[in-house]
PDB file of C-alpha atoms (C1' of nucleotides) in Angstrom:
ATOM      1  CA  UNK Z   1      12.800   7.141 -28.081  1.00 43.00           C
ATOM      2  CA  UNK Z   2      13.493  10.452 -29.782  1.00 46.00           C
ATOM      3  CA  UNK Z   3      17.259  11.154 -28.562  1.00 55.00           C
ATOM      4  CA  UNK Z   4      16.853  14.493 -26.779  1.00 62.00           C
ATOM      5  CA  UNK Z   5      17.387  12.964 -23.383  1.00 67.00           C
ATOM      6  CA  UNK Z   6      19.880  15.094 -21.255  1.00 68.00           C
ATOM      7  CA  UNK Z   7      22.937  13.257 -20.949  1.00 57.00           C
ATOM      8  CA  UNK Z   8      24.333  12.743 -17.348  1.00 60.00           C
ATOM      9  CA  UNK Z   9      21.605  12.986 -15.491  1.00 75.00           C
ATOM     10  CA  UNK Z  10      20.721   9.132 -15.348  1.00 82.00           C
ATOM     11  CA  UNK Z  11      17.883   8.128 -12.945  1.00 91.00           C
ATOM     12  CA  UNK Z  12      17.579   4.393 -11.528  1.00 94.00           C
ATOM     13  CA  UNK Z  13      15.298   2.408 -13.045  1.00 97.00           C
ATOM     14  CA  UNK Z  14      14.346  -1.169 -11.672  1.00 97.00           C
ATOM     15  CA  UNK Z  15      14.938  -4.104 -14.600  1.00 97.00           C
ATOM     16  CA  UNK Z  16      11.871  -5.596 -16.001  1.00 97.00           C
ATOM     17  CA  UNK Z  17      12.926  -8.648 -14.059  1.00 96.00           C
ATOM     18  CA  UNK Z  18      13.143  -6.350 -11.075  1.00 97.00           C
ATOM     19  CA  UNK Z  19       9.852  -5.325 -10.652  1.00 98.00           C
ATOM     20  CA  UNK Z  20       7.724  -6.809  -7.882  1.00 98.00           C
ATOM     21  CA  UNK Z  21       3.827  -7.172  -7.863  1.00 98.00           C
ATOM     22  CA  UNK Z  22       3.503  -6.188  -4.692  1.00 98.00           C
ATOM     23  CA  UNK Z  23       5.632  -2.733  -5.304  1.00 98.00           C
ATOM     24  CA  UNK Z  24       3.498  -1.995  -8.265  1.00 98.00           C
ATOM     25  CA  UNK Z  25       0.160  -2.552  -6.240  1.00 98.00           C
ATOM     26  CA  UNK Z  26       1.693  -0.316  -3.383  1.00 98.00           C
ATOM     27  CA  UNK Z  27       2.256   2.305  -5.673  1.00 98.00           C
ATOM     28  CA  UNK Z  28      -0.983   2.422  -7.066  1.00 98.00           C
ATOM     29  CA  UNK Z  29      -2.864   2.433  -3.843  1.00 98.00           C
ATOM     30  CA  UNK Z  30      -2.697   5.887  -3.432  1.00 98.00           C
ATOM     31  CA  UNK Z  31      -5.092   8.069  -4.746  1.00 98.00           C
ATOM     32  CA  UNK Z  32      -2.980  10.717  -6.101  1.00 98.00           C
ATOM     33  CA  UNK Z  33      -0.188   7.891  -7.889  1.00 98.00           C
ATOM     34  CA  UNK Z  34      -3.216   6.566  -9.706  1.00 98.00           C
ATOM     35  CA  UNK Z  35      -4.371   9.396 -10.527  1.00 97.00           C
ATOM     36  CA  UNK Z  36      -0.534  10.156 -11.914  1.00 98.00           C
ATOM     37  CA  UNK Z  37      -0.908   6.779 -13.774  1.00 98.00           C
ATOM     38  CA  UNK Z  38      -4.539   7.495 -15.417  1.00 97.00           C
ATOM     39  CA  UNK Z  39      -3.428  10.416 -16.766  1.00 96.00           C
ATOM     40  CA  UNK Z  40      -0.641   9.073 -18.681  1.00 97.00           C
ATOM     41  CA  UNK Z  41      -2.513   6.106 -19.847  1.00 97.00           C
ATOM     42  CA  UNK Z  42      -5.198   8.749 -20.981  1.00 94.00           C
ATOM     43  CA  UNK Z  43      -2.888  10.406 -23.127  1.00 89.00           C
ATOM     44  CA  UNK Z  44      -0.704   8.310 -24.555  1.00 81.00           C
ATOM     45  CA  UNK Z  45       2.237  10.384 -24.134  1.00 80.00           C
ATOM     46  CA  UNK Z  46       5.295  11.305 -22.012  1.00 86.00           C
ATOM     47  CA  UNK Z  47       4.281  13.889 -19.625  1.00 93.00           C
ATOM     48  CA  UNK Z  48       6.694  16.458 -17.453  1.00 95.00           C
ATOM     49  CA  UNK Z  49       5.798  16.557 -13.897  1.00 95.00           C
ATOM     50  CA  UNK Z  50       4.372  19.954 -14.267  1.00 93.00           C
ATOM     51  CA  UNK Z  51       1.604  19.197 -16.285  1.00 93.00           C
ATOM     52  CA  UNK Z  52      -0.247  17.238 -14.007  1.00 93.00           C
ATOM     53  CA  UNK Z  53      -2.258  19.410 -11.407  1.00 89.00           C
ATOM     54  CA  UNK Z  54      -1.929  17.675  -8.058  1.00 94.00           C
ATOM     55  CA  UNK Z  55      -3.163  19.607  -5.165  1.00 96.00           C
ATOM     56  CA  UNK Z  56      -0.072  19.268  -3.430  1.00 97.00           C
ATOM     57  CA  UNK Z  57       3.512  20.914  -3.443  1.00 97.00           C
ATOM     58  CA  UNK Z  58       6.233  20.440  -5.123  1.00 97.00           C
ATOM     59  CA  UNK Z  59       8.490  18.036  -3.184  1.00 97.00           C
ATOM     60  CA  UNK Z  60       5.220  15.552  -2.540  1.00 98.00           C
ATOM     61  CA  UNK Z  61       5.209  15.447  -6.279  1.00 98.00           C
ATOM     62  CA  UNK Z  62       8.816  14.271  -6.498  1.00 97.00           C
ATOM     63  CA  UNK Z  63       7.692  12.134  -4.015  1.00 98.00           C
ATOM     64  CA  UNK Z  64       4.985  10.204  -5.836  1.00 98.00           C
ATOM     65  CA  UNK Z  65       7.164  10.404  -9.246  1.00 98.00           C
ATOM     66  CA  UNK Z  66      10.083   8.318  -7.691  1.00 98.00           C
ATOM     67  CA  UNK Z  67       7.764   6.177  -5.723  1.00 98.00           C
ATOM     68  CA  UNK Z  68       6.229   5.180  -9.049  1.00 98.00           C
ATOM     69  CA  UNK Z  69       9.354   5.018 -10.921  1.00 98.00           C
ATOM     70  CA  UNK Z  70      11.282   2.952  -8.286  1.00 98.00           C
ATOM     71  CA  UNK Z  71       8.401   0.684  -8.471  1.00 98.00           C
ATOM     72  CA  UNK Z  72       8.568  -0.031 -12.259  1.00 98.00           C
ATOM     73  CA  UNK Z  73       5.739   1.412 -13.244  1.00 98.00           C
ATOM     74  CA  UNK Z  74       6.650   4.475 -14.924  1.00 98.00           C
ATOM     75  CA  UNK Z  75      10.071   5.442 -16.629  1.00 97.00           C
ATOM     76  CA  UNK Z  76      11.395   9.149 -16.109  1.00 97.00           C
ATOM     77  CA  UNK Z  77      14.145  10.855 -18.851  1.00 95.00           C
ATOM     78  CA  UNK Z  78      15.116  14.179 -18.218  1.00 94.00           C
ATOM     79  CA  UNK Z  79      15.004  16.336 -21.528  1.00 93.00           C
ATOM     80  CA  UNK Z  80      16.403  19.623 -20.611  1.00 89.00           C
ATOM     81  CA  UNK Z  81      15.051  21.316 -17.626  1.00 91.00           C
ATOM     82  CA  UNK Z  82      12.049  19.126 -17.875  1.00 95.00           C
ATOM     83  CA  UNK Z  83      11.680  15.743 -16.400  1.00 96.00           C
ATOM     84  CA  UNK Z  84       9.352  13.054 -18.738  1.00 97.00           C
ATOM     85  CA  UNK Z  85       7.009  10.298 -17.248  1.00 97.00           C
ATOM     86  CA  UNK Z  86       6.044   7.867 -19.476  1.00 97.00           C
ATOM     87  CA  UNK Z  87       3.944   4.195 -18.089  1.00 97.00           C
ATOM     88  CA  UNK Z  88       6.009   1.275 -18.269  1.00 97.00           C
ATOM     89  CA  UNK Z  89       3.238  -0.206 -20.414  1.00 97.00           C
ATOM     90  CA  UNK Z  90       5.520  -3.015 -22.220  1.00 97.00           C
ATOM     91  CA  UNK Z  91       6.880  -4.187 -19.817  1.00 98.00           C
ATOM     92  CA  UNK Z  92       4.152  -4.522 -17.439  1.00 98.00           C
ATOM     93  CA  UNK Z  93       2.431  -5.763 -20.097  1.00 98.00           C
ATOM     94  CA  UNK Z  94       4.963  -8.939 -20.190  1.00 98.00           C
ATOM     95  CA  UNK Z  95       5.695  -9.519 -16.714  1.00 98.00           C
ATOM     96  CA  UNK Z  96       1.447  -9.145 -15.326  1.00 98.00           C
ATOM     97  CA  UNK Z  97      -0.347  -9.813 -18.888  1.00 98.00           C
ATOM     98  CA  UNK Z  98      -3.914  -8.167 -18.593  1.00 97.00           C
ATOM     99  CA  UNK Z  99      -2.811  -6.500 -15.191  1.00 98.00           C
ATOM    100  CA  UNK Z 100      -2.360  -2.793 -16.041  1.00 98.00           C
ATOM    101  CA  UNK Z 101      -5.314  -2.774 -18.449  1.00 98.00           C
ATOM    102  CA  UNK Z 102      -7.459  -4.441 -15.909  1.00 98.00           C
ATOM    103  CA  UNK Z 103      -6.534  -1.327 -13.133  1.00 98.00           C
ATOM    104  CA  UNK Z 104      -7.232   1.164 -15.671  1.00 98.00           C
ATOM    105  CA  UNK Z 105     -10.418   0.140 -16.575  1.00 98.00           C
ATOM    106  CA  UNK Z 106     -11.177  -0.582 -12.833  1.00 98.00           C
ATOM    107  CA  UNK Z 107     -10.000   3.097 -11.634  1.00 98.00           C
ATOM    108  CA  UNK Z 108     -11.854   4.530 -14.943  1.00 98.00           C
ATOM    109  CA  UNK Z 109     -15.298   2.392 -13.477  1.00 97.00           C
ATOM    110  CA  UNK Z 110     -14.697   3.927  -9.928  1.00 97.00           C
ATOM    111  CA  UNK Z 111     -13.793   7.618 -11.035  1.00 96.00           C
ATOM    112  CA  UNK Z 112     -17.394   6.875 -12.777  1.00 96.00           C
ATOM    113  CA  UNK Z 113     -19.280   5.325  -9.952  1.00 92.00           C
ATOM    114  CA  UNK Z 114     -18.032   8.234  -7.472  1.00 87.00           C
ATOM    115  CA  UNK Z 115     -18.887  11.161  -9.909  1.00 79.00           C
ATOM    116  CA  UNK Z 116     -15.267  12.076 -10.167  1.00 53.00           C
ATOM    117  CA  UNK Z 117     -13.450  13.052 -13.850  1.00 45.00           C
ATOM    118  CA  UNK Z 118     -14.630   9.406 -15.403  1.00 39.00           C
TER     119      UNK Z 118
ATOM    120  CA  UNK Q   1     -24.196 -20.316   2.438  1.00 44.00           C
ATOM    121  CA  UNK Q   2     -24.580 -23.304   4.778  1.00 47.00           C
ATOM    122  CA  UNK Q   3     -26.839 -21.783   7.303  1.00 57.00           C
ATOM    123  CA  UNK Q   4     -24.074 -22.866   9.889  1.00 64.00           C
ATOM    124  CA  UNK Q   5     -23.069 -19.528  10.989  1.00 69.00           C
ATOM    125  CA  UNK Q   6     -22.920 -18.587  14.256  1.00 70.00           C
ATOM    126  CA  UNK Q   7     -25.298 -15.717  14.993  1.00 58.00           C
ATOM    127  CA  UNK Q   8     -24.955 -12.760  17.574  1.00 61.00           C
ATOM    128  CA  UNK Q   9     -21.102 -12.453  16.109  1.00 77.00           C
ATOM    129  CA  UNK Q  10     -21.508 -10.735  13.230  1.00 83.00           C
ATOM    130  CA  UNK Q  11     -18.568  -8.559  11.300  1.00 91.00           C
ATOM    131  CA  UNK Q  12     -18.790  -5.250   9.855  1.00 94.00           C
ATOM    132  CA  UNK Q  13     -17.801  -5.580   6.083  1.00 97.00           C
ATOM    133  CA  UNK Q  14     -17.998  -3.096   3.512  1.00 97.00           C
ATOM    134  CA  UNK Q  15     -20.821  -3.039   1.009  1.00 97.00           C
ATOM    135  CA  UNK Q  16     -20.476  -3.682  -2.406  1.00 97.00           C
ATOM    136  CA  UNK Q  17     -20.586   0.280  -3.216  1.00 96.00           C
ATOM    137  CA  UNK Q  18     -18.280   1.154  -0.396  1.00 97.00           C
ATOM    138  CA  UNK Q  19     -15.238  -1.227  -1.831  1.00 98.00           C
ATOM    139  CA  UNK Q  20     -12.357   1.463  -2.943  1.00 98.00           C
ATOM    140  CA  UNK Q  21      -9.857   0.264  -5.476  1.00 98.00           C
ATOM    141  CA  UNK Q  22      -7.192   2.057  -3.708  1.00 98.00           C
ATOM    142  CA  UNK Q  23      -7.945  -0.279  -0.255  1.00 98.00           C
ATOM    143  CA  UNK Q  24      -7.816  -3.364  -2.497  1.00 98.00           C
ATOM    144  CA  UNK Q  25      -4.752  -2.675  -3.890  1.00 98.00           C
ATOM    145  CA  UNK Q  26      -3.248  -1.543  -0.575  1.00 98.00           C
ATOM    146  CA  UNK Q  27      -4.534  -4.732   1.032  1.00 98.00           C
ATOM    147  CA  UNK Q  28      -2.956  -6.859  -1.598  1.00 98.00           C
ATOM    148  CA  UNK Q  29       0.227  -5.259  -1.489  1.00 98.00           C
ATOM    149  CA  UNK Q  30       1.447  -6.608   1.333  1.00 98.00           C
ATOM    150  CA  UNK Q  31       2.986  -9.941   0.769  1.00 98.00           C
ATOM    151  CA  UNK Q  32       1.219 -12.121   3.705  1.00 98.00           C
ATOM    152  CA  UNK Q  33      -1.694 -10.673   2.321  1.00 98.00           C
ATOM    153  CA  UNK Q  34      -1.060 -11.433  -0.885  1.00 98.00           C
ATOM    154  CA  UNK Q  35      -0.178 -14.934  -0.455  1.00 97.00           C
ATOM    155  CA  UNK Q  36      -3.544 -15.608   1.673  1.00 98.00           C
ATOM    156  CA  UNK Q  37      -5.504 -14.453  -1.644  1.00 98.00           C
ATOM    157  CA  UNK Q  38      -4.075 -16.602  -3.748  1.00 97.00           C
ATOM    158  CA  UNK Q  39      -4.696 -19.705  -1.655  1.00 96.00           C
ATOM    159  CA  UNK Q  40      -8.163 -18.642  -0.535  1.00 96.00           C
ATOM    160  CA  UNK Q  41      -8.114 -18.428  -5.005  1.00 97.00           C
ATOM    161  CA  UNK Q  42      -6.892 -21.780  -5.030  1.00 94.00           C
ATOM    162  CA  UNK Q  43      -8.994 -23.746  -3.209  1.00 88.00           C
ATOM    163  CA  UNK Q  44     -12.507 -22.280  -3.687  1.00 80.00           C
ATOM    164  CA  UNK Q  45     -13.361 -22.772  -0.554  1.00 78.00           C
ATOM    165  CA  UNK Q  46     -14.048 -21.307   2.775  1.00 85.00           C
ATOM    166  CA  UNK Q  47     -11.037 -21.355   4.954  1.00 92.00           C
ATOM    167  CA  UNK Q  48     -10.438 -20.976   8.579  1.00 93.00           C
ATOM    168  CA  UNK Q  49      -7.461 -18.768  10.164  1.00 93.00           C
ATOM    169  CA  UNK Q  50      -5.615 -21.170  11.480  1.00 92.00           C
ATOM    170  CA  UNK Q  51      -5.381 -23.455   7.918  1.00 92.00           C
ATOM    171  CA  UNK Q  52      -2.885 -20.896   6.677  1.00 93.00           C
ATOM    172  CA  UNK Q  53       0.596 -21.641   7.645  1.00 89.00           C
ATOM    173  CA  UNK Q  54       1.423 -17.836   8.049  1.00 94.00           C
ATOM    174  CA  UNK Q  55       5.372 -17.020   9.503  1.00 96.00           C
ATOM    175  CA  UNK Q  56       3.557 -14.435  11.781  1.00 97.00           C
ATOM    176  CA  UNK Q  57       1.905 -14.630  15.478  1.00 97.00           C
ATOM    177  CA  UNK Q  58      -1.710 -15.013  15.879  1.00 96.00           C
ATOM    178  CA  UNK Q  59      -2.253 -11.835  16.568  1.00 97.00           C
ATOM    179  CA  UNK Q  60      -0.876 -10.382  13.016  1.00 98.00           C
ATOM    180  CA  UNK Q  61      -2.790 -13.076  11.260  1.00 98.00           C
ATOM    181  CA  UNK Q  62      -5.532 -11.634  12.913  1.00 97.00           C
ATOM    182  CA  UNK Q  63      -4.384  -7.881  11.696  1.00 98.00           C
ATOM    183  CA  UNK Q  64      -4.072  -9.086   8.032  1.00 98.00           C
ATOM    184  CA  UNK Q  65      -7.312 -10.419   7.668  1.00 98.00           C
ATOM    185  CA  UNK Q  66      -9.064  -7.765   8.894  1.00 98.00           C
ATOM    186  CA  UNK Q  67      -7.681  -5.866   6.701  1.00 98.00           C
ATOM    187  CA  UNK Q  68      -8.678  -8.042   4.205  1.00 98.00           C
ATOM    188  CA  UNK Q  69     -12.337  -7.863   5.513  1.00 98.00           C
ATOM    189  CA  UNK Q  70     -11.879  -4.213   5.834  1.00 98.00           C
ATOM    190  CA  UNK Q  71     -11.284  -3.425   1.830  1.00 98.00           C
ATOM    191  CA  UNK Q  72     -13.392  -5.436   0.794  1.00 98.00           C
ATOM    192  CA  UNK Q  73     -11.300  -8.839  -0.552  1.00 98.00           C
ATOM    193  CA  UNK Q  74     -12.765 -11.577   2.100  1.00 98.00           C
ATOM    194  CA  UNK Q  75     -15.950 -12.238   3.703  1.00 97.00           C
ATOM    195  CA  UNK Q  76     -15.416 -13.726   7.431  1.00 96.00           C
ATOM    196  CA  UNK Q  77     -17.986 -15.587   8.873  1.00 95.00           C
ATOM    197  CA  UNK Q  78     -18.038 -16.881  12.304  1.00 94.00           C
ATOM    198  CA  UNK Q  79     -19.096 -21.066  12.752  1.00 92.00           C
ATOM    199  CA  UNK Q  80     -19.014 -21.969  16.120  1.00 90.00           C
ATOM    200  CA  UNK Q  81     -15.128 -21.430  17.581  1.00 91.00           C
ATOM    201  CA  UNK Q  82     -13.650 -20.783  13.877  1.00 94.00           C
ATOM    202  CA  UNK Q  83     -13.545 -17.684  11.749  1.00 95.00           C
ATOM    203  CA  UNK Q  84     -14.340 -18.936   7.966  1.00 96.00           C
ATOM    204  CA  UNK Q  85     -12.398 -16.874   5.435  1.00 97.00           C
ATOM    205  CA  UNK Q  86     -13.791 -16.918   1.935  1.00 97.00           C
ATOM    206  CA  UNK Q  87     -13.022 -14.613  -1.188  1.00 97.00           C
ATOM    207  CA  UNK Q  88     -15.673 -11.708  -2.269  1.00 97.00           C
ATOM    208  CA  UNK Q  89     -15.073 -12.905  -5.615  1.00 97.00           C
ATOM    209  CA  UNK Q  90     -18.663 -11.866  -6.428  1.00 97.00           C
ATOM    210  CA  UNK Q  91     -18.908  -8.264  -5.734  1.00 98.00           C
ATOM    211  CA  UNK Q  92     -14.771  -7.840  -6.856  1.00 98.00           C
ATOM    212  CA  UNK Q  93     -15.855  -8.859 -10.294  1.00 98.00           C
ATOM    213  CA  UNK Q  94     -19.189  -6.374 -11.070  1.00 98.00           C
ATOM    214  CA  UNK Q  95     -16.957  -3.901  -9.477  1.00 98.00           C
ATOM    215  CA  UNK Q  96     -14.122  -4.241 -11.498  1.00 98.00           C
ATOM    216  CA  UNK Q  97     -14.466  -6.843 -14.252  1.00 98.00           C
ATOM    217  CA  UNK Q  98     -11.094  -9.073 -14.856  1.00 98.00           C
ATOM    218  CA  UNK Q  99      -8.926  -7.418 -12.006  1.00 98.00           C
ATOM    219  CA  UNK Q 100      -9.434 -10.543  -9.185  1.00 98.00           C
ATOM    220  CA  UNK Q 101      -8.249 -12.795 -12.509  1.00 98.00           C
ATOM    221  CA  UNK Q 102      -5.664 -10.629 -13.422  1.00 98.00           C
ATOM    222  CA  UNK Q 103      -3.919 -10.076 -10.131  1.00 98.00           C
ATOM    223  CA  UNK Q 104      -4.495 -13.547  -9.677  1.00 98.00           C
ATOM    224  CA  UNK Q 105      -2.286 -14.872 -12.690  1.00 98.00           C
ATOM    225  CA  UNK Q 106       0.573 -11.912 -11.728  1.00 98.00           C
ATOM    226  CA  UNK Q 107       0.700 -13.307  -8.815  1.00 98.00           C
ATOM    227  CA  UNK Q 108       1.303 -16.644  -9.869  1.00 98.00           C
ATOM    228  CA  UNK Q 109       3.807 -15.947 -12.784  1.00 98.00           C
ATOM    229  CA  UNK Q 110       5.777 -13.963 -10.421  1.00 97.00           C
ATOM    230  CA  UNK Q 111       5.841 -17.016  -8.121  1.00 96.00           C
ATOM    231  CA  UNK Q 112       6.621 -19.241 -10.751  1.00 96.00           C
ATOM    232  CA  UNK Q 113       9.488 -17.104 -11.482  1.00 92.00           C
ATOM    233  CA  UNK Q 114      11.071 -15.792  -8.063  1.00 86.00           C
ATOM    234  CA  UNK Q 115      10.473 -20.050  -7.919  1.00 80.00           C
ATOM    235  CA  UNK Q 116       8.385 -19.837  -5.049  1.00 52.00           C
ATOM    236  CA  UNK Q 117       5.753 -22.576  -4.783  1.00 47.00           C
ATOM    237  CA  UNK Q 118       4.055 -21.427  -7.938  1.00 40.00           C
TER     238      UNK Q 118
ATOM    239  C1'  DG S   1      27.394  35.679 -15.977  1.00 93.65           C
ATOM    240  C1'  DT S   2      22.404  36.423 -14.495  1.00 93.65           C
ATOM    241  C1'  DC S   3      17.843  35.133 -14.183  1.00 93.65           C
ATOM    242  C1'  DG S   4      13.860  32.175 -14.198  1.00 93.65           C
ATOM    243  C1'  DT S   5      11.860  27.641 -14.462  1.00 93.65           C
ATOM    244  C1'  DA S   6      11.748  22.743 -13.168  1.00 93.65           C
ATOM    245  C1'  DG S   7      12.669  19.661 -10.142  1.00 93.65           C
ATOM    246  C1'  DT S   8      15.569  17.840  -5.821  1.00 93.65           C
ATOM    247  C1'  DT S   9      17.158  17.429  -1.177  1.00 93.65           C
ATOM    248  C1'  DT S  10      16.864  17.722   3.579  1.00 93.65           C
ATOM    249  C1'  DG S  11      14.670  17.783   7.782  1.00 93.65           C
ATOM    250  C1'  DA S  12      10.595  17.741  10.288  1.00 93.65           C
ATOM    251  C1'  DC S  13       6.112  16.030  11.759  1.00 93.65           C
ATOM    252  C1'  DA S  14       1.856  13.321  12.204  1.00 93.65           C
ATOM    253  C1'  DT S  15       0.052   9.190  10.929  1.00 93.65           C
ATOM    254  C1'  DC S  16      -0.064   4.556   9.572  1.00 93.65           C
ATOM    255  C1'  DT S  17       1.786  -0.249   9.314  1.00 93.65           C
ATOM    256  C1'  DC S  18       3.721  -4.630  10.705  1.00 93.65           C
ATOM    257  C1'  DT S  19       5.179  -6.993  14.239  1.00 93.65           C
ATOM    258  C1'  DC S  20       5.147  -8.894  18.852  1.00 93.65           C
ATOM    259  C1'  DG S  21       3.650 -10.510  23.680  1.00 93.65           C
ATOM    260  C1'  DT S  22       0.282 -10.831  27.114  1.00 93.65           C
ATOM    261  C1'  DA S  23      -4.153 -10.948  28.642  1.00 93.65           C
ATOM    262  C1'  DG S  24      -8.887 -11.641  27.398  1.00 93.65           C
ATOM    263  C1'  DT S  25     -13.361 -13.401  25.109  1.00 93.65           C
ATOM    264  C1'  DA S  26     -16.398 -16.906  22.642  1.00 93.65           C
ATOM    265  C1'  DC S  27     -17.590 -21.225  21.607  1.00 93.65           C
ATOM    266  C1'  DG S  28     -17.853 -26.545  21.854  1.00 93.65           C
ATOM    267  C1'  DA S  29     -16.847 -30.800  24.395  1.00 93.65           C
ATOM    268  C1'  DG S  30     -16.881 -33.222  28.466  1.00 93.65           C
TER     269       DG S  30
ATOM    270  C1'  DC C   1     -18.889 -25.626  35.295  1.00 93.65           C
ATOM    271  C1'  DT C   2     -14.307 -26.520  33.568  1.00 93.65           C
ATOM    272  C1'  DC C   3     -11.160 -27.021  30.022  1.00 93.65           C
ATOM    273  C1'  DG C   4      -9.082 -26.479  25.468  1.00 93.65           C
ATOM    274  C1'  DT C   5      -9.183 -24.258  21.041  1.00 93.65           C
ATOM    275  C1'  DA C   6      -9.645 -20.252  18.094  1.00 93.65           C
ATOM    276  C1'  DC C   7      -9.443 -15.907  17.705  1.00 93.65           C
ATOM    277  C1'  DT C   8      -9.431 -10.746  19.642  1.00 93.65           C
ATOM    278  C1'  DA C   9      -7.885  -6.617  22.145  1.00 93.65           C
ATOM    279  C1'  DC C  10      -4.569  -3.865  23.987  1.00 93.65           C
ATOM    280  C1'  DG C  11      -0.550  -1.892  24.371  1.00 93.65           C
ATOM    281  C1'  DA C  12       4.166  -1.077  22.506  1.00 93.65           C
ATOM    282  C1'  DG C  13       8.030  -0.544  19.434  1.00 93.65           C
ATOM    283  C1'  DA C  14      10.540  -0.128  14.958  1.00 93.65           C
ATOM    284  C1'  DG C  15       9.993   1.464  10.621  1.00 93.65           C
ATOM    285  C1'  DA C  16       7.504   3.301   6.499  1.00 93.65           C
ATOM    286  C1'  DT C  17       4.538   6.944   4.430  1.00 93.65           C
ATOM    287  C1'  DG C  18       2.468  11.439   2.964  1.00 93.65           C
ATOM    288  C1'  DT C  19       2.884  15.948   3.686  1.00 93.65           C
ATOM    289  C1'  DC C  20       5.131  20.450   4.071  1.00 93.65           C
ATOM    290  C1'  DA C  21       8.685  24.390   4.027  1.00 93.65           C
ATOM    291  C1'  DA C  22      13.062  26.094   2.928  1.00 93.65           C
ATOM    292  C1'  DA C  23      17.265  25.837   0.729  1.00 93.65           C
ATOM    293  C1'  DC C  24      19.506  23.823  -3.219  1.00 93.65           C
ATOM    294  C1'  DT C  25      20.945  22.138  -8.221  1.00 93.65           C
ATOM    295  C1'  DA C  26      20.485  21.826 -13.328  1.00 93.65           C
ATOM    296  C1'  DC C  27      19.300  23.568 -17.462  1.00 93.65           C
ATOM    297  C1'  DG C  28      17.938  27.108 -21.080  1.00 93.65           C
ATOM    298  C1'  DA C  29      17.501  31.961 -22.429  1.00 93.65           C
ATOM    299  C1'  DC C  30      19.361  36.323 -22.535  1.00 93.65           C
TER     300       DC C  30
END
DNA sequence: GTCGTAGTTTGACATCTCTCGTAGTACGAG
DNA sequence: CTCGTACTACGAGAGATGTCAAACTACGAC
């Protein structure tokens, strides 16, 4: 948590306790949100929505940001102009123990299988 | 594989290769479907349609598990006047090792805590 | 203040999803 | 052949989803 976080621009965040399976397996299920979610697994880092490449515009990517973040699976911070993504991995990792770890790997086996960027 | 199948009714069902993550997570993101997994998970055995106690109409039960069929999570087999339901527990694990078991157990935490009839 | 960059909001549109009710098909029992 | 059971097919309707374009807001740099 390095404290450069713009103040007053707060986004809502489901509680750990919040967060449904279901929701979390919704968001996943599209190929472009697990994409978002490979990505930031691959580099363990916070990411701004303009690194990633999607082939889509702008407001589908705020789309697929909030989808995931209303979800629970990713946490967003706005530090300046830019707005961070970073996985939920902790708690995730306490409420579904093996879960996200198990979808990585399984998306990282497909993206193999199908010749994609495994 | 009792050899009690009734022939000339066959299904289509996807082939190992064909299963896409992103269809198994969509299927199992729907709570119905969900909770049809887990007891299919529970007792490792074949079920029939109408042993699930779904809040629903026939004719959504009959939409869920074809979707089911349709990504890849269940087999269905017709004997005689009943559709037998069973998990593809098999080709789910080569294809991605750990995620059946995985789901499986976030499911059932979560019901233990939202005290559902985990 | 002005400008550019990053992301949002709104509205629209096509498609999909979940649900239902009604009518229909397939099989086994008699 | 008739009947009952188990499941399917065919609409249909309410609502969600993924996508876009255009106009908008927030911040940093100058």
């Amino acid at each position: 948590m390095t404290d450069t976080a713009t103040p007053g621009r707060a986004l809502p965040h489901p509680e750990r306790e919040q967060i449904r399976l279901e929701s979390v397996l919704h968001a996943l299920s599209d190929p472009m949100r697990l994409q978002i979610v490979r990505e930031l697994a691959a580099r363990e880092a916070e990411l701004s929505c303009s690194q990633f490449e999607l082939p889509v515009t702008k407001s589908t990517t705020t789309h697929h940001f909030r989808v995931l973040r209303e979800s629970g699976v990713i946490r967003q911070v706005y530090r300046g102009t830019a707005k961070m993504n970073g996985l939920r991995r902790d708690d995730l990792d306490v409420l579904f123990p093996g879960l996200l770890d198990s979808l990585l790997a399984a998306a990282g086996l497909q993206a193999g299988r199908l010749g994609a960027d495994g």
